[in-house]
mmCIF file of C-alpha atoms and ligand atoms in Angstrom:
data_model
loop_
_atom_site.group_PDB
_atom_site.id
_atom_site.type_symbol
_atom_site.label_atom_id
_atom_site.label_comp_id
_atom_site.label_asym_id
_atom_site.label_seq_id
_atom_site.Cartn_x
_atom_site.Cartn_y
_atom_site.Cartn_z
ATOM 1 C CA MET A 1 -10.563 28.202 -8.667
ATOM 2 C CA ASN A 2 -11.503 24.513 -8.236
ATOM 3 C CA LYS A 3 -8.948 22.321 -6.560
ATOM 4 C CA ASN A 4 -7.408 19.573 -8.646
ATOM 5 C CA ILE A 5 -8.084 16.543 -6.432
ATOM 6 C CA ALA A 6 -6.958 12.965 -7.167
ATOM 7 C CA VAL A 7 -7.722 9.728 -5.504
ATOM 8 C CA TYR A 8 -4.980 7.054 -5.367
ATOM 9 C CA PRO A 9 -6.911 3.801 -4.672
ATOM 10 C CA GLY A 10 -5.328 0.499 -3.764
ATOM 11 C CA SER A 11 -4.883 -2.321 -1.295
ATOM 12 C CA PHE A 12 -1.521 -1.138 0.135
ATOM 13 C CA ASP A 13 -1.007 -4.450 1.945
ATOM 14 C CA PRO A 14 1.635 -3.383 2.809
ATOM 15 C CA PRO A 15 2.645 0.035 1.458
ATOM 16 C CA THR A 16 5.898 -0.244 -0.498
ATOM 17 C CA ASN A 17 8.568 2.223 -1.592
ATOM 18 C CA GLY A 18 6.901 2.047 -5.014
ATOM 19 C CA HIS A 19 3.647 3.374 -3.508
ATOM 20 C CA LEU A 20 5.544 6.103 -1.648
ATOM 21 C CA ASP A 21 7.387 7.065 -4.835
ATOM 22 C CA LEU A 22 4.047 7.445 -6.614
ATOM 23 C CA ILE A 23 2.503 9.406 -3.735
ATOM 24 C CA GLU A 24 5.433 11.840 -3.904
ATOM 25 C CA ARG A 25 5.047 12.278 -7.655
ATOM 26 C CA GLY A 26 1.260 12.625 -7.350
ATOM 27 C CA SER A 27 1.561 15.217 -4.549
ATOM 28 C CA LYS A 28 3.534 17.390 -6.963
ATOM 29 C CA ILE A 29 0.996 17.460 -9.763
ATOM 30 C CA PHE A 30 -2.287 17.514 -7.834
ATOM 31 C CA ASP A 31 -3.516 20.129 -5.341
ATOM 32 C CA GLU A 32 -4.765 17.302 -3.114
ATOM 33 C CA LEU A 33 -4.080 13.614 -3.173
ATOM 34 C CA VAL A 34 -6.266 11.131 -1.256
ATOM 35 C CA VAL A 35 -4.634 7.785 -0.686
ATOM 36 C CA ALA A 36 -7.664 5.524 -0.468
ATOM 37 C CA ILE A 37 -7.413 2.022 0.990
ATOM 38 C CA LEU A 38 -10.022 -0.432 -0.274
ATOM 39 C CA ARG A 39 -11.890 -2.130 2.552
ATOM 40 C CA ASN A 40 -12.242 -5.476 0.804
ATOM 41 C CA LEU A 41 -14.010 -8.056 2.917
ATOM 42 C CA ASP A 42 -13.310 -10.842 0.407
ATOM 43 C CA LYS A 43 -9.561 -10.660 0.846
ATOM 44 C CA ASP A 44 -7.617 -12.066 3.762
ATOM 45 C CA PRO A 45 -5.089 -9.265 4.251
ATOM 46 C CA LEU A 46 -1.836 -9.435 6.123
ATOM 47 C CA PHE A 47 -2.350 -6.003 7.678
ATOM 48 C CA SER A 48 -5.760 -4.856 8.898
ATOM 49 C CA VAL A 49 -7.209 -1.729 7.334
ATOM 50 C CA SER A 50 -6.485 0.293 10.485
ATOM 51 C CA GLU A 51 -2.855 -0.917 10.489
ATOM 52 C CA ARG A 52 -2.510 0.159 6.867
ATOM 53 C CA VAL A 53 -4.111 3.551 7.618
ATOM 54 C CA ALA A 54 -1.679 4.050 10.534
ATOM 55 C CA MET A 55 1.349 3.173 8.401
ATOM 56 C CA LEU A 56 0.317 5.360 5.457
ATOM 57 C CA GLU A 57 -0.564 8.264 7.727
ATOM 58 C CA ALA A 58 2.862 8.096 9.345
ATOM 59 C CA LEU A 59 4.616 7.718 5.999
ATOM 60 C CA THR A 60 2.833 10.656 4.340
ATOM 61 C CA ALA A 61 2.844 12.996 7.356
ATOM 62 C CA ASN A 62 5.368 15.284 5.604
ATOM 63 C CA TYR A 63 3.105 15.978 2.651
ATOM 64 C CA SER A 64 0.632 18.729 3.527
ATOM 65 C CA ASN A 65 -1.601 17.964 0.509
ATOM 66 C CA VAL A 66 -1.807 14.167 0.990
ATOM 67 C CA ARG A 67 -4.342 12.436 3.197
ATOM 68 C CA VAL A 68 -5.280 8.853 3.872
ATOM 69 C CA ASP A 69 -8.785 7.438 3.846
ATOM 70 C CA THR A 70 -10.618 4.116 3.383
ATOM 71 C CA PHE A 71 -13.454 3.259 1.051
ATOM 72 C CA ASP A 72 -15.690 0.470 -0.150
ATOM 73 C CA GLY A 73 -17.865 0.157 -3.217
ATOM 74 C CA LEU A 74 -16.859 1.561 -6.564
ATOM 75 C CA THR A 75 -13.731 3.717 -6.886
ATOM 76 C CA VAL A 76 -15.626 6.097 -9.252
ATOM 77 C CA ASP A 77 -18.364 6.673 -6.640
ATOM 78 C CA TYR A 78 -15.791 7.304 -3.939
ATOM 79 C CA ALA A 79 -13.870 9.694 -6.232
ATOM 80 C CA ALA A 80 -17.075 11.626 -6.975
ATOM 81 C CA LYS A 81 -17.852 11.836 -3.233
ATOM 82 C CA MET A 82 -14.399 13.295 -2.646
ATOM 83 C CA GLY A 83 -14.794 15.832 -5.469
ATOM 84 C CA ALA A 84 -11.851 14.267 -7.323
ATOM 85 C CA SER A 85 -11.369 14.740 -11.035
ATOM 86 C CA SER A 86 -8.677 12.080 -11.375
ATOM 87 C CA VAL A 87 -7.731 8.601 -10.256
ATOM 88 C CA LEU A 88 -4.021 8.069 -9.904
ATOM 89 C CA ARG A 89 -2.549 4.624 -10.654
ATOM 90 C CA GLY A 90 1.005 3.393 -11.104
ATOM 91 C CA ILE A 91 2.201 1.400 -14.070
ATOM 92 C CA ARG A 92 5.426 -0.503 -13.514
ATOM 93 C CA ALA A 93 5.841 -2.762 -16.491
ATOM 94 C CA LEU A 94 3.986 -3.792 -19.623
ATOM 95 C CA SER A 95 2.408 -6.607 -17.585
ATOM 96 C CA ASP A 96 0.427 -4.030 -15.553
ATOM 97 C CA TYR A 97 -0.911 -2.386 -18.676
ATOM 98 C CA GLU A 98 -3.717 -4.741 -19.621
ATOM 99 C CA TYR A 99 -5.292 -4.856 -16.148
ATOM 100 C CA GLU A 100 -4.887 -1.108 -15.658
ATOM 101 C CA LEU A 101 -6.306 -0.345 -19.103
ATOM 102 C CA GLN A 102 -9.360 -2.535 -18.415
ATOM 103 C CA MET A 103 -9.916 -0.808 -15.087
ATOM 104 C CA ALA A 104 -9.410 2.673 -16.484
ATOM 105 C CA LEU A 105 -11.810 2.063 -19.386
ATOM 106 C CA MET A 106 -14.430 0.505 -17.107
ATOM 107 C CA ASN A 107 -14.115 3.499 -14.737
ATOM 108 C CA ARG A 108 -14.481 5.791 -17.784
ATOM 109 C CA LYS A 109 -17.635 3.912 -18.836
ATOM 110 C CA LEU A 110 -19.038 4.294 -15.327
ATOM 111 C CA ARG A 111 -18.060 7.966 -14.934
ATOM 112 C CA PRO A 112 -16.751 9.543 -18.127
ATOM 113 C CA GLU A 113 -15.740 12.825 -16.469
ATOM 114 C CA LEU A 114 -13.250 11.074 -14.192
ATOM 115 C CA GLU A 115 -9.734 10.739 -15.731
ATOM 116 C CA THR A 116 -7.275 7.993 -14.853
ATOM 117 C CA VAL A 117 -3.740 9.362 -14.635
ATOM 118 C CA PHE A 118 -0.933 6.817 -14.871
ATOM 119 C CA MET A 119 2.471 7.550 -13.435
ATOM 120 C CA MET A 120 5.594 5.425 -13.476
ATOM 121 C CA PRO A 121 7.473 4.837 -10.252
ATOM 122 C CA ALA A 122 11.267 5.032 -10.241
ATOM 123 C CA GLU A 123 12.844 2.285 -12.310
ATOM 124 C CA LYS A 124 14.414 0.703 -9.220
ATOM 125 C CA TYR A 125 10.874 -0.150 -7.978
ATOM 126 C CA SER A 126 9.581 -1.425 -11.314
ATOM 127 C CA TYR A 127 9.561 -5.079 -10.128
ATOM 128 C CA LEU A 128 8.147 -4.331 -6.732
ATOM 129 C CA SER A 129 4.700 -5.331 -5.527
ATOM 130 C CA SER A 130 2.983 -5.756 -2.151
ATOM 131 C CA ARG A 131 2.331 -9.405 -3.014
ATOM 132 C CA LEU A 132 6.041 -10.110 -3.574
ATOM 133 C CA VAL A 133 7.009 -8.179 -0.453
ATOM 134 C CA ARG A 134 4.537 -10.312 1.609
ATOM 135 C CA GLU A 135 5.830 -13.515 0.086
ATOM 136 C CA VAL A 136 9.523 -12.720 0.537
ATOM 137 C CA ALA A 137 8.973 -11.520 4.142
ATOM 138 C CA GLN A 138 6.786 -14.545 4.947
ATOM 139 C CA LEU A 139 9.579 -16.846 3.730
ATOM 140 C CA GLY A 140 12.226 -15.032 5.784
ATOM 141 C CA GLY A 141 13.875 -13.008 3.007
ATOM 142 C CA SER A 142 15.001 -9.418 3.359
ATOM 143 C CA VAL A 143 12.782 -6.625 2.111
ATOM 144 C CA LYS A 144 15.228 -3.895 3.074
ATOM 145 C CA GLY A 145 15.102 -0.987 0.650
ATOM 146 C CA LEU A 146 11.849 -2.185 -0.833
ATOM 147 C CA VAL A 147 9.534 -0.899 1.908
ATOM 148 C CA PRO A 148 9.899 1.993 4.351
ATOM 149 C CA GLU A 149 11.595 1.103 7.639
ATOM 150 C CA LEU A 150 8.317 1.370 9.554
ATOM 151 C CA VAL A 151 6.740 -1.242 7.298
ATOM 152 C CA GLU A 152 9.801 -3.467 7.596
ATOM 153 C CA GLN A 153 9.513 -3.320 11.378
ATOM 154 C CA ASN A 154 5.787 -4.101 11.267
ATOM 155 C CA LEU A 155 6.418 -7.017 8.906
ATOM 156 C CA ARG A 156 9.080 -8.318 11.260
ATOM 157 C CA GLY A 157 6.714 -8.086 14.169
ATOM 158 C CA LYS A 158 4.080 -10.062 12.347
ATOM 159 C CA LEU A 159 6.122 -12.684 10.580
ATOM 160 C CA ASP A 160 9.789 -12.961 11.356
ATOM 161 C CA PRO A 161 10.448 -16.737 11.047
ATOM 162 C CA ALA A 162 14.192 -16.216 11.594
ATOM 163 C CA TYR A 163 13.357 -14.542 14.870
ATOM 164 C CA LYS A 164 11.122 -17.433 15.904
ATOM 165 C CA LEU A 165 13.809 -19.912 14.978
ATOM 166 C CA ALA A 166 16.398 -18.011 17.001
ATOM 167 C CA GLU A 167 13.989 -17.877 19.912
ATOM 168 C CA PHE A 168 13.361 -21.626 19.688
ATOM 169 C CA ARG A 169 17.102 -22.274 19.817
ATOM 170 C CA ALA A 170 17.786 -19.747 22.596
ATOM 171 C CA PRO A 171 18.324 -20.921 26.183
ATOM 172 C CA GLN A 172 15.383 -20.533 28.529
ATOM 173 C CA ALA A 173 16.603 -17.328 30.263
ATOM 174 C CA GLU A 174 17.207 -15.527 26.945
ATOM 175 C CA LYS A 175 13.906 -16.779 25.697
ATOM 176 C CA SER A 176 11.860 -15.079 28.416
ATOM 177 C CA GLU A 177 14.009 -11.929 28.061
ATOM 178 C CA SER A 178 13.470 -11.807 24.290
ATOM 179 C CA ARG A 179 9.740 -12.317 24.725
ATOM 180 C CA LYS A 180 9.536 -9.149 26.826
ATOM 181 C CA SER A 181 11.063 -6.983 24.144
ATOM 182 C CA ARG A 182 9.378 -8.651 21.238
ATOM 183 C CA PRO A 183 6.475 -6.852 19.517
ATOM 184 C CA ARG A 184 3.233 -8.696 20.146
ATOM 185 C CA LYS A 185 1.912 -10.695 17.228
ATOM 186 C CA LYS A 186 -1.565 -9.580 16.160
ATOM 187 C CA ALA A 187 -4.347 -12.190 16.077
HETATM 188 O O1 PNS B 201 -3.747 -2.175 -5.156
HETATM 189 P P1 PNS B 201 -4.722 -2.902 -6.003
HETATM 190 O O2 PNS B 201 -5.219 -4.129 -5.305
HETATM 191 O O3 PNS B 201 -4.216 -3.160 -7.408
HETATM 192 O O4 PNS B 201 -6.010 -1.912 -6.166
HETATM 193 C C1 PNS B 201 -7.140 -2.312 -6.928
HETATM 194 C C2 PNS B 201 -8.273 -1.310 -6.747
HETATM 195 C C3 PNS B 201 -8.588 -1.063 -5.291
HETATM 196 C C4 PNS B 201 -7.889 -0.011 -7.388
HETATM 197 C C5 PNS B 201 -9.525 -1.893 -7.487
HETATM 198 O O5 PNS B 201 -9.749 -3.188 -7.092
HETATM 199 C C6 PNS B 201 -10.784 -1.066 -7.286
HETATM 200 O O6 PNS B 201 -10.898 0.015 -7.789
HETATM 201 N N1 PNS B 201 -11.704 -1.616 -6.476
HETATM 202 C C7 PNS B 201 -12.917 -0.938 -6.082
HETATM 203 C C8 PNS B 201 -14.128 -1.563 -6.771
HETATM 204 C C9 PNS B 201 -14.287 -1.042 -8.162
HETATM 205 O O7 PNS B 201 -14.419 0.168 -8.424
HETATM 206 N N2 PNS B 201 -14.274 -1.982 -9.125
HETATM 207 C C10 PNS B 201 -14.314 -1.654 -10.515
HETATM 208 C C11 PNS B 201 -12.963 -1.275 -11.020
HETATM 209 S S1 PNS B 201 -12.983 -1.191 -12.756
#
């Protein structure tokens, strides 16, 4: 029997608990789920594609039927290449609907045999987006409970303004000590 394969495409910059919630739901209804990160050269992402792959691989390691990949070009072409019959997307609120409907219908026009399957993440993540997580973290707010701990740590390593402020205020000796233990900021 043919495997029921779905592609879950997105930017995942960074992956949130909402994405993870959807991956878990998707892993239950599809035989195989491919989490596919768009390699978009136009965007200026916070995390590089390889950083996002590493995070998603670690976060989905417990699901035997989930794997992580990257793609460019059209989602429908990538889905066909992977032998997928469905594209999985999350809908959080009514505001997502118009954009998702447009995308699903365009994808249907391009490849009618590919179905878009919408799933709703848990209510507690219904306001959550990668963009808001980036903004809150960049401005020093807490994203605890909104992203997995691994993502929180990586965000802290990249951005933590409170950390930088504390370091600025710290006496010289502490400063050099803290620098040793501090994760290196990526270029
Ligand atoms: O997480 P995002 O940024 O909402 O994901 C958007 C994504 C990657 C699903 C969408 O931009 C996409 O499918 N891009 C690939 C190019 C493509 O197929 N464009 C036509 C879509 S109708």
